[in-house]
PDB file of C-alpha atoms in Angstrom:
ATOM      1  CA  MET B   1      35.382  14.775 -40.306  1.00  0.00           C
ATOM      2  CA  GLU B   2      36.047  17.585 -42.825  1.00  0.00           C
ATOM      3  CA  LEU B   3      38.011  20.194 -40.907  1.00  0.00           C
ATOM      4  CA  PHE B   4      38.364  22.793 -43.635  1.00  0.00           C
ATOM      5  CA  ASP B   5      38.204  23.532 -47.328  1.00  0.00           C
ATOM      6  CA  GLU B   6      41.622  23.809 -48.987  1.00  0.00           C
ATOM      7  CA  ASN B   7      40.140  25.969 -51.744  1.00  0.00           C
ATOM      8  CA  ASN B   8      38.810  28.617 -49.381  1.00  0.00           C
ATOM      9  CA  GLU B   9      41.505  30.199 -47.253  1.00  0.00           C
ATOM     10  CA  ASN B  10      40.622  32.627 -44.469  1.00  0.00           C
ATOM     11  CA  LYS B  11      36.860  32.361 -44.655  1.00  0.00           C
ATOM     12  CA  HIS B  12      36.668  34.662 -41.651  1.00  0.00           C
ATOM     13  CA  SER B  13      37.846  37.597 -43.749  1.00  0.00           C
ATOM     14  CA  ASP B  14      34.692  37.522 -45.894  1.00  0.00           C
ATOM     15  CA  ARG B  15      31.891  36.884 -43.462  1.00  0.00           C
ATOM     16  CA  THR B  16      28.217  37.424 -44.188  1.00  0.00           C
ATOM     17  CA  PHE B  17      25.720  38.274 -41.499  1.00  0.00           C
ATOM     18  CA  ASP B  18      22.405  36.659 -40.700  1.00  0.00           C
ATOM     19  CA  SER B  19      20.022  39.014 -38.928  1.00  0.00           C
ATOM     20  CA  LYS B  20      18.889  36.058 -36.825  1.00  0.00           C
ATOM     21  CA  SER B  21      22.397  35.376 -35.534  1.00  0.00           C
ATOM     22  CA  PRO B  22      23.172  36.402 -31.942  1.00  0.00           C
ATOM     23  CA  LEU B  23      24.103  40.070 -31.594  1.00  0.00           C
ATOM     24  CA  ALA B  24      27.526  39.197 -30.173  1.00  0.00           C
ATOM     25  CA  ASP B  25      28.352  37.152 -33.280  1.00  0.00           C
ATOM     26  CA  ARG B  26      27.140  39.847 -35.679  1.00  0.00           C
ATOM     27  CA  MET B  27      29.145  42.531 -33.879  1.00  0.00           C
ATOM     28  CA  ARG B  28      32.369  40.548 -33.605  1.00  0.00           C
ATOM     29  CA  PRO B  29      35.137  42.889 -34.849  1.00  0.00           C
ATOM     30  CA  GLN B  30      36.143  42.391 -38.472  1.00  0.00           C
ATOM     31  CA  THR B  31      39.188  44.678 -38.359  1.00  0.00           C
ATOM     32  CA  PHE B  32      41.618  45.906 -35.734  1.00  0.00           C
ATOM     33  CA  ASP B  33      39.958  49.323 -35.955  1.00  0.00           C
ATOM     34  CA  GLU B  34      36.797  47.733 -34.543  1.00  0.00           C
ATOM     35  CA  PHE B  35      38.627  45.817 -31.808  1.00  0.00           C
ATOM     36  CA  ARG B  36      38.414  47.266 -28.298  1.00  0.00           C
ATOM     37  CA  GLY B  37      40.783  46.537 -25.422  1.00  0.00           C
ATOM     38  CA  GLN B  38      44.241  44.926 -25.285  1.00  0.00           C
ATOM     39  CA  GLU B  39      45.893  48.067 -26.692  1.00  0.00           C
ATOM     40  CA  LYS B  40      49.225  47.102 -25.116  1.00  0.00           C
ATOM     41  CA  ILE B  41      49.267  43.948 -27.224  1.00  0.00           C
ATOM     42  CA  VAL B  42      47.586  44.860 -30.521  1.00  0.00           C
ATOM     43  CA  GLY B  43      47.372  48.646 -30.466  1.00  0.00           C
ATOM     44  CA  PRO B  44      48.688  50.530 -33.526  1.00  0.00           C
ATOM     45  CA  GLY B  45      52.457  50.220 -33.835  1.00  0.00           C
ATOM     46  CA  THR B  46      52.875  47.404 -31.321  1.00  0.00           C
ATOM     47  CA  PRO B  47      55.300  44.615 -32.307  1.00  0.00           C
ATOM     48  CA  PHE B  48      52.590  41.921 -32.344  1.00  0.00           C
ATOM     49  CA  ARG B  49      50.217  44.051 -34.437  1.00  0.00           C
ATOM     50  CA  LYS B  50      53.032  44.655 -36.922  1.00  0.00           C
ATOM     51  CA  SER B  51      53.827  40.943 -37.102  1.00  0.00           C
ATOM     52  CA  ILE B  52      50.188  40.232 -37.966  1.00  0.00           C
ATOM     53  CA  GLU B  53      49.977  42.953 -40.600  1.00  0.00           C
ATOM     54  CA  GLU B  54      53.258  41.768 -42.142  1.00  0.00           C
ATOM     55  CA  ASP B  55      52.123  38.108 -42.116  1.00  0.00           C
ATOM     56  CA  ARG B  56      54.962  36.860 -39.930  1.00  0.00           C
ATOM     57  CA  VAL B  57      53.100  35.701 -36.840  1.00  0.00           C
ATOM     58  CA  GLY B  58      54.757  32.986 -34.774  1.00  0.00           C
ATOM     59  CA  SER B  59      53.008  30.496 -32.512  1.00  0.00           C
ATOM     60  CA  VAL B  60      51.209  32.176 -29.613  1.00  0.00           C
ATOM     61  CA  ILE B  61      48.911  31.472 -26.696  1.00  0.00           C
ATOM     62  CA  PHE B  62      46.318  34.001 -25.552  1.00  0.00           C
ATOM     63  CA  TRP B  63      45.679  33.706 -21.823  1.00  0.00           C
ATOM     64  CA  GLY B  64      42.838  35.707 -20.374  1.00  0.00           C
ATOM     65  CA  PRO B  65      39.360  35.704 -18.824  1.00  0.00           C
ATOM     66  CA  PRO B  66      36.207  34.923 -20.839  1.00  0.00           C
ATOM     67  CA  GLY B  67      35.210  37.812 -23.072  1.00  0.00           C
ATOM     68  CA  SER B  68      38.669  39.372 -23.255  1.00  0.00           C
ATOM     69  CA  GLY B  69      39.008  38.852 -27.015  1.00  0.00           C
ATOM     70  CA  LYS B  70      40.987  35.625 -27.428  1.00  0.00           C
ATOM     71  CA  THR B  71      38.849  34.129 -30.186  1.00  0.00           C
ATOM     72  CA  THR B  72      38.339  37.493 -31.859  1.00  0.00           C
ATOM     73  CA  LEU B  73      42.102  38.055 -32.045  1.00  0.00           C
ATOM     74  CA  ALA B  74      42.541  34.636 -33.626  1.00  0.00           C
ATOM     75  CA  GLU B  75      39.918  35.486 -36.246  1.00  0.00           C
ATOM     76  CA  LEU B  76      41.529  38.863 -36.931  1.00  0.00           C
ATOM     77  CA  ILE B  77      44.799  37.044 -37.564  1.00  0.00           C
ATOM     78  CA  ALA B  78      42.896  34.795 -39.959  1.00  0.00           C
ATOM     79  CA  GLY B  79      41.437  37.763 -41.805  1.00  0.00           C
ATOM     80  CA  THR B  80      44.710  39.693 -42.008  1.00  0.00           C
ATOM     81  CA  THR B  81      47.269  37.031 -42.906  1.00  0.00           C
ATOM     82  CA  ARG B  82      47.478  35.046 -46.145  1.00  0.00           C
ATOM     83  CA  GLY B  83      47.704  31.558 -44.719  1.00  0.00           C
ATOM     84  CA  MET B  84      44.990  28.991 -44.111  1.00  0.00           C
ATOM     85  CA  PHE B  85      43.097  29.259 -40.826  1.00  0.00           C
ATOM     86  CA  ILE B  86      41.777  26.138 -39.091  1.00  0.00           C
ATOM     87  CA  PRO B  87      39.682  26.423 -35.920  1.00  0.00           C
ATOM     88  CA  PHE B  88      40.269  23.369 -33.751  1.00  0.00           C
ATOM     89  CA  SER B  89      38.472  22.370 -30.563  1.00  0.00           C
ATOM     90  CA  ALA B  90      40.473  20.828 -27.744  1.00  0.00           C
ATOM     91  CA  VAL B  91      37.218  19.473 -26.339  1.00  0.00           C
ATOM     92  CA  THR B  92      36.062  17.426 -29.329  1.00  0.00           C
ATOM     93  CA  SER B  93      39.331  16.566 -31.127  1.00  0.00           C
ATOM     94  CA  GLY B  94      41.702  13.670 -30.495  1.00  0.00           C
ATOM     95  CA  ILE B  95      44.975  12.323 -31.916  1.00  0.00           C
ATOM     96  CA  LYS B  96      43.237  11.153 -35.105  1.00  0.00           C
ATOM     97  CA  GLU B  97      41.955  14.647 -35.872  1.00  0.00           C
ATOM     98  CA  ILE B  98      45.322  16.186 -35.004  1.00  0.00           C
ATOM     99  CA  LYS B  99      47.133  13.901 -37.472  1.00  0.00           C
ATOM    100  CA  ALA B 100      44.572  14.718 -40.160  1.00  0.00           C
ATOM    101  CA  VAL B 101      44.926  18.460 -39.744  1.00  0.00           C
ATOM    102  CA  ILE B 102      48.731  18.258 -39.685  1.00  0.00           C
ATOM    103  CA  SER B 103      48.684  16.258 -42.921  1.00  0.00           C
ATOM    104  CA  LYS B 104      46.422  18.795 -44.616  1.00  0.00           C
ATOM    105  CA  ALA B 105      48.607  21.654 -43.393  1.00  0.00           C
ATOM    106  CA  GLY B 106      51.671  19.967 -44.867  1.00  0.00           C
ATOM    107  CA  ASN B 107      49.970  19.484 -48.215  1.00  0.00           C
ATOM    108  CA  PHE B 108      48.802  23.091 -48.233  1.00  0.00           C
ATOM    109  CA  ARG B 109      52.328  24.361 -47.607  1.00  0.00           C
ATOM    110  CA  LYS B 110      53.767  22.176 -50.373  1.00  0.00           C
ATOM    111  CA  MET B 111      51.191  23.400 -52.879  1.00  0.00           C
ATOM    112  CA  SER B 112      51.061  27.082 -51.936  1.00  0.00           C
ATOM    113  CA  GLY B 113      54.150  27.815 -49.850  1.00  0.00           C
ATOM    114  CA  ARG B 114      51.881  29.430 -47.283  1.00  0.00           C
ATOM    115  CA  LYS B 115      51.432  28.857 -43.584  1.00  0.00           C
ATOM    116  CA  THR B 116      48.583  27.146 -41.792  1.00  0.00           C
ATOM    117  CA  TYR B 117      47.303  28.814 -38.637  1.00  0.00           C
ATOM    118  CA  ILE B 118      45.682  26.337 -36.266  1.00  0.00           C
ATOM    119  CA  PHE B 119      43.517  27.952 -33.608  1.00  0.00           C
ATOM    120  CA  ILE B 120      43.030  25.719 -30.559  1.00  0.00           C
ATOM    121  CA  ASP B 121      40.329  26.975 -28.232  1.00  0.00           C
ATOM    122  CA  GLU B 122      40.660  25.799 -24.621  1.00  0.00           C
ATOM    123  CA  ILE B 123      44.128  24.405 -25.273  1.00  0.00           C
ATOM    124  CA  HIS B 124      44.414  23.590 -21.565  1.00  0.00           C
ATOM    125  CA  ARG B 125      41.985  20.707 -22.168  1.00  0.00           C
ATOM    126  CA  PHE B 126      44.510  18.869 -24.336  1.00  0.00           C
ATOM    127  CA  ASN B 127      46.357  16.117 -22.497  1.00  0.00           C
ATOM    128  CA  LYS B 128      50.132  15.628 -22.749  1.00  0.00           C
ATOM    129  CA  ALA B 129      49.909  13.175 -25.653  1.00  0.00           C
ATOM    130  CA  GLN B 130      47.736  15.554 -27.662  1.00  0.00           C
ATOM    131  CA  GLN B 131      50.072  18.476 -27.028  1.00  0.00           C
ATOM    132  CA  ASP B 132      53.089  16.318 -27.894  1.00  0.00           C
ATOM    133  CA  ALA B 133      51.498  15.534 -31.258  1.00  0.00           C
ATOM    134  CA  PHE B 134      51.736  19.201 -32.282  1.00  0.00           C
ATOM    135  CA  LEU B 135      55.245  19.798 -30.947  1.00  0.00           C
ATOM    136  CA  PRO B 136      57.469  18.673 -33.871  1.00  0.00           C
ATOM    137  CA  TYR B 137      55.378  20.615 -36.387  1.00  0.00           C
ATOM    138  CA  VAL B 138      55.498  23.776 -34.303  1.00  0.00           C
ATOM    139  CA  GLU B 139      59.275  23.319 -33.971  1.00  0.00           C
ATOM    140  CA  LYS B 140      59.741  22.982 -37.728  1.00  0.00           C
ATOM    141  CA  GLY B 141      57.392  25.844 -38.513  1.00  0.00           C
ATOM    142  CA  ASP B 142      55.041  23.619 -40.500  1.00  0.00           C
ATOM    143  CA  ILE B 143      52.144  25.140 -38.568  1.00  0.00           C
ATOM    144  CA  VAL B 144      51.539  28.288 -36.559  1.00  0.00           C
ATOM    145  CA  LEU B 145      49.709  27.372 -33.379  1.00  0.00           C
ATOM    146  CA  ILE B 146      47.334  29.900 -31.829  1.00  0.00           C
ATOM    147  CA  GLY B 147      46.054  28.713 -28.468  1.00  0.00           C
ATOM    148  CA  ALA B 148      43.433  30.265 -26.215  1.00  0.00           C
ATOM    149  CA  THR B 149      43.017  29.504 -22.535  1.00  0.00           C
ATOM    150  CA  THR B 150      41.507  30.860 -19.351  1.00  0.00           C
ATOM    151  CA  GLU B 151      44.013  28.849 -17.308  1.00  0.00           C
ATOM    152  CA  ASN B 152      47.658  29.627 -16.540  1.00  0.00           C
ATOM    153  CA  PRO B 153      49.637  28.024 -19.411  1.00  0.00           C
ATOM    154  CA  SER B 154      52.572  27.391 -17.076  1.00  0.00           C
ATOM    155  CA  PHE B 155      50.493  24.719 -15.361  1.00  0.00           C
ATOM    156  CA  GLU B 156      48.406  23.456 -18.293  1.00  0.00           C
ATOM    157  CA  VAL B 157      50.758  23.409 -21.301  1.00  0.00           C
ATOM    158  CA  ILE B 158      53.768  21.090 -21.480  1.00  0.00           C
ATOM    159  CA  SER B 159      57.094  22.887 -21.066  1.00  0.00           C
ATOM    160  CA  ALA B 160      58.464  21.777 -24.439  1.00  0.00           C
ATOM    161  CA  LEU B 161      55.527  23.357 -26.262  1.00  0.00           C
ATOM    162  CA  LEU B 162      55.361  26.382 -23.977  1.00  0.00           C
ATOM    163  CA  SER B 163      59.006  27.198 -24.713  1.00  0.00           C
ATOM    164  CA  ARG B 164      58.186  27.470 -28.424  1.00  0.00           C
ATOM    165  CA  VAL B 165      55.266  29.880 -28.193  1.00  0.00           C
ATOM    166  CA  LYS B 166      54.826  33.468 -27.073  1.00  0.00           C
ATOM    167  CA  VAL B 167      52.257  33.888 -24.290  1.00  0.00           C
ATOM    168  CA  TYR B 168      50.154  37.044 -24.347  1.00  0.00           C
ATOM    169  CA  VAL B 169      48.192  37.879 -21.201  1.00  0.00           C
ATOM    170  CA  LEU B 170      44.863  39.498 -22.037  1.00  0.00           C
ATOM    171  CA  GLU B 171      43.271  41.747 -19.439  1.00  0.00           C
ATOM    172  CA  ARG B 172      39.617  41.977 -18.514  1.00  0.00           C
ATOM    173  CA  LEU B 173      37.952  44.676 -20.613  1.00  0.00           C
ATOM    174  CA  SER B 174      37.748  48.093 -18.994  1.00  0.00           C
ATOM    175  CA  ASP B 175      34.448  49.902 -18.395  1.00  0.00           C
ATOM    176  CA  GLU B 176      35.430  52.341 -21.137  1.00  0.00           C
ATOM    177  CA  ALA B 177      36.001  49.555 -23.662  1.00  0.00           C
ATOM    178  CA  LEU B 178      32.724  47.863 -22.720  1.00  0.00           C
ATOM    179  CA  THR B 179      30.853  51.156 -23.124  1.00  0.00           C
ATOM    180  CA  GLU B 180      32.329  51.616 -26.606  1.00  0.00           C
ATOM    181  CA  ILE B 181      31.325  48.079 -27.567  1.00  0.00           C
ATOM    182  CA  ILE B 182      27.753  48.649 -26.387  1.00  0.00           C
ATOM    183  CA  GLU B 183      27.502  52.016 -28.135  1.00  0.00           C
ATOM    184  CA  ASN B 184      28.778  50.497 -31.379  1.00  0.00           C
ATOM    185  CA  ALA B 185      26.123  47.783 -31.184  1.00  0.00           C
ATOM    186  CA  LEU B 186      23.391  50.370 -30.547  1.00  0.00           C
ATOM    187  CA  ASN B 187      24.508  52.611 -33.420  1.00  0.00           C
ATOM    188  CA  ASP B 188      25.360  50.037 -36.101  1.00  0.00           C
ATOM    189  CA  THR B 189      22.428  49.835 -38.522  1.00  0.00           C
ATOM    190  CA  GLU B 190      23.872  46.967 -40.578  1.00  0.00           C
ATOM    191  CA  ARG B 191      24.946  44.438 -37.936  1.00  0.00           C
ATOM    192  CA  GLY B 192      23.669  45.924 -34.701  1.00  0.00           C
ATOM    193  CA  LEU B 193      20.558  47.579 -33.280  1.00  0.00           C
ATOM    194  CA  GLY B 194      20.904  50.991 -34.916  1.00  0.00           C
ATOM    195  CA  SER B 195      17.502  50.837 -36.598  1.00  0.00           C
ATOM    196  CA  MET B 196      15.797  50.487 -33.201  1.00  0.00           C
ATOM    197  CA  ASN B 197      16.973  53.911 -31.929  1.00  0.00           C
ATOM    198  CA  LEU B 198      17.942  52.555 -28.523  1.00  0.00           C
ATOM    199  CA  LYS B 199      19.906  54.695 -26.069  1.00  0.00           C
ATOM    200  CA  ILE B 200      22.065  54.010 -23.011  1.00  0.00           C
ATOM    201  CA  ASP B 201      20.674  55.282 -19.725  1.00  0.00           C
ATOM    202  CA  ASP B 202      23.576  57.054 -18.007  1.00  0.00           C
ATOM    203  CA  LYS B 203      22.099  56.130 -14.645  1.00  0.00           C
TER     204      LYS B 203
END
């Protein structure tokens, strides 16, 4: 299974849009200026935002409800930093795939001196053996692990790994943030529905 292309780092930073793609995918924020919600974590001037902009992000886990921005934050990290970004599914990947991605990350670091960011969606679905496989490489800094989960990491992530990551708790989006997201979709003529002249009914 080809997990990524070594010659194309951070593909997420140069996305093209298919008009037939789902609206949610087309409107996914491409910059922090477009991101809504989670101001306490990634608002302007926050320590985590600065670490992303300065390309010194450590391993993290985003814990929050569906739709709170976990995957979007991971992709914004991919588009902002200079390392290689590898999306990795905890549902479909086993030890074999983990070893392959670790090997590629090591080769990439030797050749470029840059980090590899591995995004693991639904990290709570990894069993202990799978989580253990990442541990030594997180410890040595060979990879930067970005996990996303809807479950409490204290119960789903092994303590050895949990002690080496920073957990950020994402809140459910406020009504104000949701309204802004909807209005942006209605007004955006390139990616959204702006050409249809739709309006929100205040009622």
